């Protein structure tokens, strides 16, 4: 499958992918095209479905409002359901293919439809009504539980019976590329008798994948596990920035609050399940114990998505990959999360976001956050520094960096950049389907 | 202060109140007025600010978009801030006063502006972006903590240092009058070795007050405690319906989830702080321990709002008041909740909702939920039955009710109706300012 738009072989965004996003074109267009576009990524370019809509294309998708691409957000398209998603994908793949002249040979239309990624500002893909975060990785829950309660009591009694989750904060979800600010918070220092209010000294990332909900459900009408994947529009990478010291002091008994609500970051391109289809795989067995019937699927599946986290330490230009994990490690699948979330009647709405929780694997190098990687700050992580990078150093002032030695981290320092990556295939497997970057820099706290 | 619209002396909604709401008129209007109105309550009537806007009124509020009343929701008006709220209130009080003919003497305009409450359908006052629920009543936290951990450890170590809160579910917030459905859920029966999936047998109400946020804050820019009340548009009553058995099994370690996300109910009229002004009072002292400076106000205050909960048992026509409490009992004020919520940079948006948590007082008769009133089902509550009420019995089939005996409850039964009431003044004090009802009936679970 080839496009007339050039796509390099190692691109995250070949014609087989076409992930959806929302963007502002930095150059104004002269026609009636709205300022905020809905579209897909293709190689180094973006393709505006909004501009195609204005030109008369993509208007007769099954069971979809003809104006789904004129809303400046993906919610209405997400609500339309899988037949509309497949039809839009097929139309775009045809219009963009190298054998098709309908778009390629209309230079004026082409100029309105195709933009370089560097010329657009990527926004959040949808208006996120509610954001829920789960805790679905057995390895993560075990590692964290062992630190707090010892290995014998690592998993709480409910953990193997239901996907534990909590409601997160939707307002502070930001797209990749945004910098986030180290939060102040109330913390109880070790050995102190009273808490203090101070900048968090334990800022962490969390490697997660999140699902955007497509069609929702009415209040009081649960979604069954077997049909639940049809309510998932697609997946993004998510960094659930966390202040561990704040979280530790506040979270009993109602869960995380200010420790996490200051920023959650997602990758801007939503990779559809159609694009992920060649990478379906089996999730972990759930036989000890068997899960309750409402969480069972006839043919359970998940996706084989490789994940990695790179940290570029403040003042340096070189990133170190600190963890490698995979979506398939998750004990609970997104379909089970949807089924559990709605089991009591809670309604999901198109554009809602469901995070997986930190995704850790079995190996030490697959742990998805610094809390696990450094054993809650007991150990240090060594990051390579490479050559000094003046551009990267503005957040902490000029530093003269040694060329080859490493810097050490227990938690993140001001100016550190965290980038999550995710991809399927490549290297002899089916064509690489990538998620792009979920990257953000930690700024110093307010003074 | 008298209106040309008749208002009975015991009404919740005199001209001094004018709480804001959103409604659909059941009778269609012939002019350009949108279908969904923004307006205020006055006695047995509603006054459409939207119809007044169409007629040219209420268009020049300080720092407000002229179209704030043409949006079918209050978010934009909430965002405008206190000078706009005061100006709109003054204009409405003048237009509606008995001494003013401008509205009174225009019969055609009057017909478009004034509707009987029984002729309109009340909707949610705003699009609620995020909903947060706190746990701000010391008596409630103490009562619940003592049941679970014994009286010596009733309050968790963090409780007196910060207003504990959690993110709730915005999608399942419903207005008063709606029926809610008993949820299914995963529960661990006493003495069992494995959980079951079953209808909750411990459905409870929670007596709360909630604040609608007015102007919000930018991500990363906290709101100080002293300025925080200016970010509160007004207050409503809230029943945070809860399934205690589901909550108990799921809530460790990330907090309540399916135990509460199946329904949260609010009263539809938002009572402004301007209307509550005569009822300002001091909150409880916070000297043991002193709270941290970021939670201190120069002149802390709250409001003296009397609260009550009535239960009408299924099949009967008589309500029993099961608890009487007061907003002033809350240890943490809404201004402190706002300051804490934003202390780490979390952004609030206009129309966000902040619940107080269950409001209990010192006396046994002031406990704000059945969990406390029945000691987690150990005791029974006796409800008066009065005469049988055929209308009330449809949810459970026809019952022949004894005339005077009581029925007993540990938790709610299908068909029970719960109504929260709230008011200030009356009986010789300043004119009564009421909240109207927050009422809902529990329907039987899905089969």
GROMACS .gro file of N, CA, C and O in nm, chain A residues 64-115:
model
  208
   64UNK      N    1  -2.347   0.831   1.029
   64UNK     CA    2  -2.275   0.945   1.084
   64UNK      C    3  -2.335   1.074   1.031
   64UNK      O    4  -2.376   1.081   0.915
   65UNK      N    5  -2.341   1.175   1.114
   65UNK     CA    6  -2.378   1.309   1.071
   65UNK      C    7  -2.282   1.353   0.961
   65UNK      O    8  -2.161   1.334   0.973
   66UNK      N    9  -2.331   1.410   0.851
   66UNK     CA   10  -2.239   1.452   0.743
   66UNK      C   11  -2.135   1.554   0.789
   66UNK      O   12  -2.034   1.573   0.723
   67UNK      N   13  -2.162   1.618   0.904
   67UNK     CA   14  -2.071   1.725   0.949
   67UNK      C   15  -1.973   1.680   1.056
   67UNK      O   16  -1.914   1.763   1.125
   68UNK      N   17  -1.949   1.550   1.070
   68UNK     CA   18  -1.860   1.502   1.178
   68UNK      C   19  -1.719   1.559   1.166
   68UNK      O   20  -1.649   1.567   1.267
   69UNK      N   21  -1.676   1.599   1.046
   69UNK     CA   22  -1.539   1.650   1.033
   69UNK      C   23  -1.533   1.803   1.036
   69UNK      O   24  -1.430   1.863   1.007
   70UNK      N   25  -1.647   1.865   1.070
   70UNK     CA   26  -1.651   2.012   1.074
   70UNK      C   27  -1.670   2.063   1.216
   70UNK      O   28  -1.712   2.175   1.236
   71UNK      N   29  -1.637   1.980   1.315
   71UNK     CA   30  -1.666   2.016   1.454
   71UNK      C   31  -1.542   2.063   1.530
   71UNK      O   32  -1.552   2.104   1.647
   72UNK      N   33  -1.426   2.049   1.470
   72UNK     CA   34  -1.305   2.088   1.542
   72UNK      C   35  -1.268   1.995   1.655
   72UNK      O   36  -1.186   2.028   1.741
   73UNK      N   37  -1.326   1.877   1.656
   73UNK     CA   38  -1.295   1.775   1.758
   73UNK      C   39  -1.343   1.642   1.703
   73UNK      O   40  -1.424   1.638   1.609
   74UNK      N   41  -1.298   1.534   1.762
   74UNK     CA   42  -1.331   1.402   1.708
   74UNK      C   43  -1.454   1.339   1.775
   74UNK      O   44  -1.497   1.230   1.734
   75UNK      N   45  -1.511   1.403   1.878
   75UNK     CA   46  -1.617   1.335   1.955
   75UNK      C   47  -1.730   1.280   1.868
   75UNK      O   48  -1.773   1.166   1.886
   76UNK      N   49  -1.777   1.360   1.771
   76UNK     CA   50  -1.891   1.316   1.691
   76UNK      C   51  -1.853   1.201   1.599
   76UNK      O   52  -1.933   1.111   1.574
   77UNK      N   53  -1.731   1.203   1.547
   77UNK     CA   54  -1.685   1.092   1.464
   77UNK      C   55  -1.665   0.967   1.550
   77UNK      O   56  -1.700   0.855   1.510
   78UNK      N   57  -1.611   0.985   1.670
   78UNK     CA   58  -1.597   0.873   1.762
   78UNK      C   59  -1.733   0.810   1.793
   78UNK      O   60  -1.746   0.688   1.802
   79UNK      N   61  -1.835   0.894   1.807
   79UNK     CA   62  -1.969   0.845   1.840
   79UNK      C   63  -2.031   0.765   1.727
   79UNK      O   64  -2.121   0.683   1.750
   80UNK      N   65  -1.982   0.787   1.605
   80UNK     CA   66  -2.049   0.729   1.488
   80UNK      C   67  -2.034   0.577   1.481
   80UNK      O   68  -2.121   0.508   1.425
   81UNK      N   69  -1.926   0.523   1.533
   81UNK     CA   70  -1.912   0.377   1.537
   81UNK      C   71  -1.829   0.319   1.425
   81UNK      O   72  -1.793   0.386   1.328
   82UNK      N   73  -1.801   0.190   1.438
   82UNK     CA   74  -1.702   0.125   1.354
   82UNK      C   75  -1.733   0.128   1.204
   82UNK      O   76  -1.641   0.151   1.123
   83UNK      N   77  -1.857   0.111   1.160
   83UNK     CA   78  -1.882   0.118   1.015
   83UNK      C   79  -1.840   0.254   0.957
   83UNK      O   80  -1.780   0.260   0.848
   84UNK      N   81  -1.866   0.362   1.028
   84UNK     CA   82  -1.824   0.494   0.979
   84UNK      C   83  -1.672   0.507   0.981
   84UNK      O   84  -1.612   0.562   0.888
   85UNK      N   85  -1.609   0.455   1.087
   85UNK     CA   86  -1.462   0.462   1.095
   85UNK      C   87  -1.397   0.387   0.979
   85UNK      O   88  -1.302   0.434   0.918
   86UNK      N   89  -1.451   0.267   0.949
   86UNK     CA   90  -1.395   0.187   0.840
   86UNK      C   91  -1.416   0.255   0.706
   86UNK      O   92  -1.328   0.255   0.619
   87UNK      N   93  -1.533   0.314   0.687
   87UNK     CA   94  -1.562   0.380   0.560
   87UNK      C   95  -1.471   0.501   0.539
   87UNK      O   96  -1.418   0.522   0.430
   88UNK      N   97  -1.450   0.579   0.644
   88UNK     CA   98  -1.362   0.696   0.633
   88UNK      C   99  -1.220   0.653   0.603
   88UNK      O  100  -1.150   0.711   0.519
   89UNK      N  101  -1.177   0.547   0.669
   89UNK     CA  102  -1.042   0.495   0.647
   89UNK      C  103  -1.024   0.447   0.502
   89UNK      O  104  -0.924   0.479   0.437
   90UNK      N  105  -1.123   0.375   0.452
   90UNK     CA  106  -1.114   0.324   0.315
   90UNK      C  107  -1.110   0.440   0.214
   90UNK      O  108  -1.032   0.438   0.118
   91UNK      N  109  -1.195   0.541   0.238
   91UNK     CA  110  -1.197   0.656   0.147
   91UNK      C  111  -1.062   0.728   0.148
   91UNK      O  112  -1.008   0.763   0.043
   92UNK      N  113  -1.007   0.749   0.267
   92UNK     CA  114  -0.879   0.819   0.277
   92UNK      C  115  -0.767   0.737   0.214
   92UNK      O  116  -0.682   0.791   0.143
   93UNK      N  117  -0.765   0.607   0.238
   93UNK     CA  118  -0.659   0.524   0.179
   93UNK      C  119  -0.667   0.528   0.027
   93UNK      O  120  -0.564   0.531  -0.041
   94UNK      N  121  -0.788   0.532  -0.025
   94UNK     CA  122  -0.804   0.538  -0.170
   94UNK      C  123  -0.758   0.675  -0.223
   94UNK      O  124  -0.677   0.682  -0.315
   95UNK      N  125  -0.807   0.782  -0.162
   95UNK     CA  126  -0.771   0.916  -0.209
   95UNK      C  127  -0.622   0.942  -0.201
   95UNK      O  128  -0.567   1.020  -0.280
   96UNK      N  129  -0.556   0.879  -0.104
   96UNK     CA  130  -0.414   0.907  -0.080
   96UNK      C  131  -0.321   0.808  -0.151
   96UNK      O  132  -0.199   0.824  -0.146
   97UNK      N  133  -0.378   0.708  -0.216
   97UNK     CA  134  -0.292   0.604  -0.274
   97UNK      C  135  -0.225   0.655  -0.402
   97UNK      O  136  -0.277   0.744  -0.471
   98UNK      N  137  -0.111   0.596  -0.432
   98UNK     CA  138  -0.030   0.643  -0.545
   98UNK      C  139  -0.099   0.617  -0.678
   98UNK      O  140  -0.069   0.681  -0.778
   99UNK      N  141  -0.194   0.526  -0.678
   99UNK     CA  142  -0.260   0.492  -0.803
   99UNK      C  143  -0.383   0.578  -0.832
   99UNK      O  144  -0.450   0.561  -0.933
  100UNK      N  145  -0.412   0.670  -0.744
  100UNK     CA  146  -0.538   0.744  -0.754
  100UNK      C  147  -0.510   0.892  -0.780
  100UNK      O  148  -0.438   0.957  -0.703
  101UNK      N  149  -0.568   0.949  -0.881
  101UNK     CA  150  -0.538   1.087  -0.917
  101UNK      C  151  -0.634   1.191  -0.864
  101UNK      O  152  -0.609   1.311  -0.876
  102UNK      N  153  -0.744   1.147  -0.804
  102UNK     CA  154  -0.852   1.240  -0.769
  102UNK      C  155  -0.807   1.354  -0.677
  102UNK      O  156  -0.847   1.468  -0.694
  103UNK      N  157  -0.725   1.322  -0.581
  103UNK     CA  158  -0.669   1.425  -0.495
  103UNK      C  159  -0.533   1.472  -0.547
  103UNK      O  160  -0.506   1.592  -0.557
  104UNK      N  161  -0.451   1.375  -0.582
  104UNK     CA  162  -0.313   1.403  -0.624
  104UNK      C  163  -0.306   1.505  -0.736
  104UNK      O  164  -0.219   1.592  -0.738
  105UNK      N  165  -0.402   1.497  -0.829
  105UNK     CA  166  -0.395   1.580  -0.949
  105UNK      C  167  -0.477   1.710  -0.940
  105UNK      O  168  -0.501   1.775  -1.041
  106UNK      N  169  -0.518   1.744  -0.821
  106UNK     CA  170  -0.587   1.873  -0.802
  106UNK      C  171  -0.500   1.960  -0.711
  106UNK      O  172  -0.520   1.962  -0.589
  107UNK      N  173  -0.408   2.035  -0.765
  107UNK     CA  174  -0.310   2.107  -0.682
  107UNK      C  175  -0.373   2.202  -0.580
  107UNK      O  176  -0.323   2.214  -0.469
  108UNK      N  177  -0.482   2.269  -0.617
  108UNK     CA  178  -0.540   2.364  -0.521
  108UNK      C  179  -0.602   2.292  -0.402
  108UNK      O  180  -0.585   2.333  -0.287
  109UNK      N  181  -0.673   2.185  -0.431
  109UNK     CA  182  -0.731   2.106  -0.322
  109UNK      C  183  -0.620   2.045  -0.237
  109UNK      O  184  -0.624   2.048  -0.112
  110UNK      N  185  -0.521   1.991  -0.303
  110UNK     CA  186  -0.409   1.928  -0.235
  110UNK      C  187  -0.345   2.026  -0.135
  110UNK      O  188  -0.311   1.989  -0.022
  111UNK      N  189  -0.332   2.151  -0.176
  111UNK     CA  190  -0.269   2.251  -0.089
  111UNK      C  191  -0.352   2.278   0.036
  111UNK      O  192  -0.298   2.313   0.141
  112UNK      N  193  -0.484   2.262   0.023
  112UNK     CA  194  -0.570   2.284   0.140
  112UNK      C  195  -0.575   2.161   0.230
  112UNK      O  196  -0.599   2.172   0.349
  113UNK      N  197  -0.555   2.044   0.171
  113UNK     CA  198  -0.575   1.918   0.244
  113UNK      C  199  -0.447   1.870   0.313
  113UNK      O  200  -0.451   1.817   0.424
  114UNK      N  201  -0.335   1.886   0.247
  114UNK     CA  202  -0.209   1.830   0.300
  114UNK      C  203  -0.124   1.940   0.362
  114UNK      O  204  -0.094   2.040   0.296
  115UNK      N  205  -0.085   1.923   0.486
  115UNK     CA  206   0.005   2.017   0.553
  115UNK      C  207   0.125   1.939   0.607
  115UNK      O  208   0.113   1.821   0.639
   0.00000   0.00000   0.00000
